[in-house]
Coordinates of C-alpha atoms and ligand atoms in Angstrom, one line a residue:
M1 CA 86.5 38.8 151.2
G2 CA 88.8 37.1 150.5
A3 CA 88.5 33.7 152.5
G4 CA 90.2 30.3 150.2
K5 CA 92.4 31.3 147.7
D6 CA 95.5 30.9 147.5
R7 CA 98.3 31.9 149.6
P8 CA 99.8 34.7 146.9
P9 CA 104.3 33.5 145.9
G10 CA 106.9 34.2 148.8
A11 CA 103.9 34.3 151.9
M12 CA 104.5 32.0 155.1
A13 CA 103.9 29.0 154.8
A14 CA 103.0 27.6 157.7
S15 CA 99.3 25.6 159.1
S16 CA 97.1 27.6 160.7
S17 CA 93.0 26.3 162.1
R18 CA 92.0 30.0 162.1
S19 CA 89.4 31.0 160.1
L20 CA 90.0 34.6 158.7
A21 CA 86.7 36.1 159.5
E22 CA 88.4 35.5 163.5
V23 CA 91.8 36.9 163.1
Q24 CA 90.5 39.9 161.2
R25 CA 87.7 40.3 164.2
R26 CA 90.9 40.3 166.0
V27 CA 93.5 42.6 163.9
S28 CA 90.9 45.4 163.3
A29 CA 91.6 46.9 166.5
V30 CA 95.5 46.5 166.7
H31 CA 94.8 49.4 163.6
H32 CA 92.1 51.5 166.1
G33 CA 94.1 54.6 167.6
T34 CA 94.6 53.1 171.4
D35 CA 96.5 54.4 173.8
P36 CA 100.3 53.3 173.9
E37 CA 100.5 50.3 176.7
E38 CA 96.5 49.7 176.5
Q39 CA 98.3 49.1 172.8
L40 CA 101.3 46.9 174.5
R41 CA 98.1 44.6 176.5
F42 CA 97.0 44.1 172.8
Y43 CA 100.4 42.5 171.8
D44 CA 100.7 41.1 174.8
G45 CA 97.9 38.8 174.3
W46 CA 98.1 38.7 171.4
A47 CA 102.0 37.1 170.9
P48 CA 100.7 32.8 171.3
D49 CA 98.7 33.5 168.5
Y50 CA 100.4 36.2 166.0
E51 CA 102.6 34.3 164.0
Q52 CA 99.8 31.9 162.9
D53 CA 97.1 34.4 162.4
V54 CA 99.4 36.6 160.5
T55 CA 99.5 33.2 158.3
V56 CA 96.4 33.4 157.9
L57 CA 96.3 38.1 156.5
H58 CA 99.2 36.9 154.8
Y59 CA 101.1 39.0 155.6
Q60 CA 104.7 39.2 153.5
A61 CA 106.4 42.3 155.6
P62 CA 109.3 40.4 157.1
Q63 CA 110.0 38.4 153.9
L64 CA 109.6 41.3 151.0
A65 CA 111.3 43.5 154.3
A66 CA 114.3 41.3 154.6
S67 CA 114.9 40.4 150.4
C68 CA 115.1 44.3 150.2
L69 CA 118.2 44.7 152.6
A70 CA 119.7 40.9 151.4
S71 CA 119.5 43.1 147.6
V72 CA 121.0 46.5 148.1
F73 CA 123.0 46.4 150.8
Q74 CA 127.2 46.8 150.8
G75 CA 129.7 44.4 152.8
S76 CA 130.0 41.4 154.8
I77 CA 126.4 40.0 155.6
A78 CA 128.2 37.8 158.1
D79 CA 130.0 40.2 160.2
A80 CA 127.0 42.5 160.1
L81 CA 125.1 43.7 163.3
V82 CA 121.6 44.0 162.4
L83 CA 118.8 46.4 164.6
D84 CA 115.3 44.6 165.0
V85 CA 112.9 47.7 166.3
A86 CA 109.9 46.1 167.0
C87 CA 110.9 42.9 166.5
G88 CA 107.5 41.6 167.4
T89 CA 107.9 37.3 167.6
G90 CA 111.2 37.5 166.1
L91 CA 109.9 36.4 162.3
V92 CA 112.1 39.1 160.5
A93 CA 115.7 37.7 162.1
Q94 CA 113.9 34.6 160.9
E95 CA 113.6 35.9 157.6
L96 CA 117.8 38.0 157.8
Q97 CA 119.6 35.0 158.6
A98 CA 117.3 33.3 155.8
R99 CA 119.6 34.9 153.3
G100 CA 123.1 34.7 155.9
F101 CA 122.4 38.1 158.5
C102 CA 123.2 36.4 162.2
C103 CA 123.3 39.4 164.5
F104 CA 120.5 40.8 166.3
H105 CA 119.5 43.0 168.1
G106 CA 115.3 43.4 169.4
L107 CA 113.7 45.2 171.0
D108 CA 110.1 45.6 171.1
G109 CA 106.6 47.2 173.6
S110 CA 105.4 44.0 174.0
H111 CA 107.4 41.4 176.7
G112 CA 104.8 38.3 175.9
M113 CA 106.5 39.5 172.0
L114 CA 109.8 39.7 174.1
E115 CA 109.2 36.0 175.4
L116 CA 108.4 34.9 172.1
A117 CA 110.9 36.0 170.1
R118 CA 113.4 34.9 173.4
R119 CA 112.7 31.2 172.6
K120 CA 113.6 31.1 169.3
E121 CA 117.7 31.9 169.8
L122 CA 117.9 33.8 167.6
Y123 CA 118.8 37.8 168.8
Q124 CA 122.1 38.5 171.0
E125 CA 120.6 40.8 173.0
L126 CA 116.4 41.6 173.1
K127 CA 114.9 44.8 175.4
Q128 CA 111.8 46.1 176.2
C129 CA 110.6 49.9 175.2
M130 CA 108.4 52.4 174.6
L131 CA 108.8 53.1 170.7
G132 CA 108.9 56.9 169.9
Q133 CA 108.6 58.0 173.8
E134 CA 112.2 57.2 174.6
A135 CA 114.8 57.7 173.2
L136 CA 116.2 53.6 172.2
P137 CA 118.6 51.5 174.1
A138 CA 121.6 51.7 171.9
S139 CA 124.7 54.2 171.2
S140 CA 125.0 56.6 167.9
G141 CA 126.4 55.0 164.7
F142 CA 126.2 51.6 166.8
Y143 CA 124.2 48.9 163.9
D144 CA 125.0 47.8 160.6
A145 CA 121.7 47.4 159.4
V146 CA 117.8 49.4 161.3
L147 CA 114.2 47.4 160.4
I148 CA 111.5 48.1 161.4
V149 CA 108.5 46.2 159.5
G150 CA 105.0 46.5 160.5
A151 CA 104.4 48.3 163.2
L152 CA 104.6 51.9 161.6
S153 CA 101.9 52.9 161.5
E154 CA 98.3 54.6 162.0
G155 CA 98.0 53.1 166.4
Q156 CA 100.9 51.9 166.4
V157 CA 104.9 53.2 167.3
P158 CA 105.1 56.8 165.5
T159 CA 107.0 58.9 163.9
S160 CA 108.4 60.2 166.0
V161 CA 110.7 57.5 166.3
I162 CA 112.8 58.1 162.7
P163 CA 115.2 60.0 163.6
E164 CA 116.1 57.1 166.7
L165 CA 116.5 54.8 164.0
L166 CA 119.0 57.3 161.7
R167 CA 120.8 58.2 165.6
V168 CA 121.5 54.6 166.4
T169 CA 122.6 53.5 162.5
K170 CA 125.9 53.5 161.6
P171 CA 127.3 56.0 159.0
G172 CA 126.8 54.3 155.6
G173 CA 124.3 52.1 157.5
F174 CA 121.0 50.7 155.9
L175 CA 117.8 51.2 157.3
C176 CA 114.3 49.7 156.2
L177 CA 111.2 51.3 156.6
T178 CA 107.7 50.0 156.0
T179 CA 104.5 50.8 155.8
R180 CA 101.2 50.4 155.2
T181 CA 99.7 52.7 152.3
N182 CA 95.1 51.6 152.6
Q183 CA 92.4 54.8 153.2
S184 CA 93.2 54.2 157.0
N185 CA 96.4 54.6 156.8
L186 CA 97.0 57.6 154.2
W187 CA 97.3 60.5 157.0
Y188 CA 100.1 58.6 159.2
K189 CA 102.6 57.5 155.7
S190 CA 102.0 61.6 154.6
Q191 CA 103.5 62.3 157.9
M192 CA 105.9 59.6 157.3
Q193 CA 106.9 60.4 153.7
Q194 CA 107.3 64.5 155.0
L195 CA 109.4 63.4 157.8
L196 CA 111.9 60.7 155.2
D197 CA 112.4 63.2 153.1
D198 CA 113.0 66.5 155.3
L199 CA 115.8 63.8 156.5
E200 CA 116.6 63.5 152.7
Q201 CA 116.8 67.8 152.0
R202 CA 119.1 67.2 155.6
G203 CA 121.8 65.2 153.9
L204 CA 121.4 62.8 156.9
W205 CA 120.6 60.0 154.5
E206 CA 120.1 58.9 150.8
K207 CA 117.1 56.9 149.5
V208 CA 118.6 53.5 148.3
K209 CA 114.4 52.5 147.1
V210 CA 111.4 52.9 147.5
Q211 CA 109.3 49.0 147.4
E212 CA 105.1 49.8 146.4
V213 CA 103.6 46.0 147.2
K214 CA 99.8 45.5 146.2
Q215 CA 99.2 43.2 147.7
W216 CA 100.5 44.0 151.8
E217 CA 98.1 41.8 153.6
R218 CA 95.1 40.5 153.5
A219 CA 92.4 43.4 154.9
T220 CA 91.0 43.1 158.1
S221 CA 87.6 45.3 157.9
E222 CA 84.9 45.8 154.8
Q223 CA 86.3 49.4 155.5
E224 CA 89.8 48.1 154.3
A225 CA 88.5 46.5 150.9
Q226 CA 88.0 49.4 149.0
G227 CA 87.0 48.5 144.8
G228 CA 85.8 45.3 145.9
A229 CA 89.7 44.2 146.8
D230 CA 90.5 41.8 149.5
Y231 CA 94.5 42.9 150.3
I232 CA 95.3 46.5 151.4
S233 CA 98.9 47.8 150.1
G234 CA 101.8 48.7 151.5
V235 CA 105.5 49.8 150.5
I236 CA 109.1 49.6 151.7
Y237 CA 111.7 52.3 151.9
L238 CA 115.6 51.9 152.6
Y239 CA 117.5 54.7 152.9
R240 CA 121.4 54.7 153.2
K241 CA 123.1 56.6 156.4
T242 CA 124.9 59.6 154.7
P243 CA 129.0 58.3 155.4
S244 CA 130.2 61.7 156.9
V245 CA 126.8 61.7 159.0
S246 CA 128.2 60.8 163.2
F247 CA 126.1 60.7 164.9
Ligands
SAM1 C1 102.5 43.7 164.0 S1 103.8 43.0 165.0 C2 105.2 43.8 164.2 C3 106.1 42.1 164.9 C4 107.9 42.3 163.7 N1 107.9 43.3 163.2 C5 106.6 41.4 162.4 O1 107.1 41.8 160.9 O2 106.2 40.3 163.1 C6 104.0 45.8 165.7 C7 105.1 45.0 167.1 O3 105.3 46.1 167.4 C8 105.2 46.6 168.5 N2 104.4 48.0 169.0 C9 103.8 48.8 168.5 N3 103.5 49.9 168.9 C10 105.0 49.6 170.3 C11 105.1 50.5 170.7 N4 104.6 52.1 170.9 N5 106.3 50.8 171.6 C12 107.0 49.5 171.0 N6 106.4 48.6 170.6 C13 105.1 48.7 169.8 C14 104.2 45.4 169.1 O4 104.5 45.3 170.4 C15 104.9 44.3 167.6 O5 105.0 43.6 168.3

């Protein structure tokens, strides 16, 4: 594994005293399928260390997703109302704020994560929600942009949340979704891809951009570190809801 390697450009700058091995041990638990309640208890426990741990992993998804959305967003960024789904401690809103966005609502299943996000005082509204199991607590066509970053993967948020993301987006609004493309997540990724394509074929949204990222984050197990690579890969999808779709 790649302990001691330089951080790739754009990775979070916070320092951390935790070793890569410690973080790998902890994080590998999240990628193994457990029941949703157990998963959220894991996140409750991880919340206080989450940001320093993802720094050790060179996790770049929040800044990559924020840049991707900012590069295509049309209209006034300062007036845009953004829904950050699976917001965690608020890294995505932080990155969006650095790019001029300022109105955020957040959803997450973990009370521990939500409490950390609340302390950042970035979100006008934060709600607890079991994603994929219940409707999102939001009106249809409400948000100018909806993001879900670092949470669509095997053992985390099921793909059944995706039509809900589309429902709460304004006609003509943007959606940004990420997933990992490492071996253990390939089945999930192919299911997700089918659903994304199906929604496009039905004329509900159009693909704006797909950004493949080789160095998504450091691998958390030997199994994931295929071919001696220290990093696993990921992908960012950017869609625009069809302006004439009114749900
Ligand atoms: C890896 S973190 C990503 C957080 C943030 N988006 C980021 O990029 O830093 C995944 C988040 O998804 C939340 N989560 C995972 N499964 C969930 C579920 N089924 N329902 C609600 N939240 C869930 C966790 O509580 C956690 O905050």
